[in-house]
XYZ file of C-alpha atoms in Angstrom:
140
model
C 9.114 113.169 5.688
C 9.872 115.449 2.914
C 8.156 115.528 -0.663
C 9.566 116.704 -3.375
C 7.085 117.933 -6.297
C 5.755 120.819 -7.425
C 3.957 123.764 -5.086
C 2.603 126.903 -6.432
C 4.003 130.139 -4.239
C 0.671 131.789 -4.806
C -1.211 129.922 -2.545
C 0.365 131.904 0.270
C -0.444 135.018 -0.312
C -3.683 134.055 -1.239
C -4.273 132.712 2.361
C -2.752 135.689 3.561
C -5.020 137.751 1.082
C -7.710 135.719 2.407
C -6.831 135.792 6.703
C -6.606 139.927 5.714
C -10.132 140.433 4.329
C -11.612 137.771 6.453
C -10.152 138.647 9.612
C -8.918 142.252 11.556
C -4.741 141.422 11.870
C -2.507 143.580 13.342
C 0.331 141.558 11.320
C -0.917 141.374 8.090
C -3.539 143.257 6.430
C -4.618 145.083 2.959
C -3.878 148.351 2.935
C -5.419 151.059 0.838
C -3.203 150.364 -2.051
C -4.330 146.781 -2.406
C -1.226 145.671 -1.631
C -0.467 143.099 1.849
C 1.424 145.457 4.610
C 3.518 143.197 7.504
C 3.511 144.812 11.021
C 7.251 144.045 12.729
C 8.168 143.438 16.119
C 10.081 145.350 18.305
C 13.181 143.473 17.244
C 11.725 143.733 13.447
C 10.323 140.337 13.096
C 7.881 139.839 10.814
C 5.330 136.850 8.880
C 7.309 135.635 6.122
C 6.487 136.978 2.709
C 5.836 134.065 0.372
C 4.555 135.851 -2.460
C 8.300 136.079 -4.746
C 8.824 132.328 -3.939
C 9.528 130.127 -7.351
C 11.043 129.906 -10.401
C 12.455 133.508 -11.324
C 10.461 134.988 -8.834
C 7.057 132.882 -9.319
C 4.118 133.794 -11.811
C 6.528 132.276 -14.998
C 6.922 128.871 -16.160
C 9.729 126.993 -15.364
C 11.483 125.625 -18.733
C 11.294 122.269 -19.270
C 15.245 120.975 -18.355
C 16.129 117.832 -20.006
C 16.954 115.086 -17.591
C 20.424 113.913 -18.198
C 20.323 111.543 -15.252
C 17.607 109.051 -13.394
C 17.995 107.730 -10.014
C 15.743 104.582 -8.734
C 15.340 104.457 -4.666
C 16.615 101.352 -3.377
C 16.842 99.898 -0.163
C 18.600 101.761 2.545
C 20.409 105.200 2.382
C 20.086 106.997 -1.269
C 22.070 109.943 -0.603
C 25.235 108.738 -2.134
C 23.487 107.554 -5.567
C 21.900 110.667 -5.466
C 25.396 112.980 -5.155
C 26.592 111.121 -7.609
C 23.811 111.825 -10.153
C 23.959 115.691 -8.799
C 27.608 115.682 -9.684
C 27.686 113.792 -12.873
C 25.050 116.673 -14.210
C 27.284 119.308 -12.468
C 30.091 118.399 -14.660
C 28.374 119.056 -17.858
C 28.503 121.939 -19.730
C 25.685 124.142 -19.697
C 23.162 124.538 -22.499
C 22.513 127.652 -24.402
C 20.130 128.556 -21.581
C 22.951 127.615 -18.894
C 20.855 124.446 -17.984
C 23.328 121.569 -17.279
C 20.325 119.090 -16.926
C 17.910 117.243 -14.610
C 18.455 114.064 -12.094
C 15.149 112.753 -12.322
C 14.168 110.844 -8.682
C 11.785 107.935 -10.090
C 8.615 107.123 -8.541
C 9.221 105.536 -4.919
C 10.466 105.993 -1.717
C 14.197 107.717 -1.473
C 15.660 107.122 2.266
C 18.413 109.746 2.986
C 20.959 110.286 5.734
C 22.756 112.955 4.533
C 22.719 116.089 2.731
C 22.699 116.110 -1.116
C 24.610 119.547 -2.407
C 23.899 121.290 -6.061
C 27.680 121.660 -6.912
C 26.733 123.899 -9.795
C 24.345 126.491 -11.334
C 22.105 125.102 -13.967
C 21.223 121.301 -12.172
C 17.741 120.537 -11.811
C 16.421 117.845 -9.193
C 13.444 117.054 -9.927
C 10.424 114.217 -8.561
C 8.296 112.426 -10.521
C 4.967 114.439 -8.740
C 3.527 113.855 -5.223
C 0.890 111.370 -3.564
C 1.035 107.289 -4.041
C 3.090 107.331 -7.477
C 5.341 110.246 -6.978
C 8.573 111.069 -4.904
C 9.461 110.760 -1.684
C 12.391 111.876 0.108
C 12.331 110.356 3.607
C 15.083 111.623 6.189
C 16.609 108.820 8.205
């Protein structure tokens, strides 16, 4: 089961922060620069770094994208109604900010089969928030 809301990237490195100056790790720790260091494998594997994850690179606001487009689960498989709502946003012209618009998923459960494709830059897809009254994207 997927959710779709809103996380915050920082929370990663601030467990990793956290495992480094709780814990001795060989794979990630805080060197003398204050700054995380990853050990690598042999084959150069190493923990993800989470810490540039989000909008423009995390640490700025996202801008609020006006939703051009809201999609209510119903019964059964959603990804077509969703596509469609993706593509009808596609096809608009972008803003003066290049933002074409949102598709808003309501509150509710959204059953999927298939995979829903951003055919353009400057589409949003956006939940209405997590837990009892948000979105839910459920895989079928």
């Amino acid at each position: 089961m997927r959710r779709v809301g809103v996380t915050v990237a920082g929370i990663a490195i601030g467990a990793a922060i956290a495992l480094a100056q709780s814990a001795a790790s060989k794979w990630v720790y805080l060197g003398a620069d204050q700054k995380l260091h990853y050990q690598t494998t042999e084959r150069g594997d190493r923990i993800m770094d989470f810490s540039h994850a989000g909008y423009k690179g995390g640490g700025v606001t996202p801008p609020t994208v006006r939703t051009m487009r809201t999609v209510q689960p119903s019964p059964g498989d959603n990804t077509a109604q969703i596509q469609a709502a993706m593509d009808a946003v596609a096809s608009l012209g972008p803003d003066a900010d290049g933002f074409r618009g949102a598709v808003l998923l309501a509150p509710g459960v959204f059953e999927t089969a298939g995979t829903v494709t951003i055919g353009a830059s400057g589409v949003v897809l956006r939940g209405s928030g997590a837990g009892p009254n948000g979105t839910t994207i459920r895989m079928t």
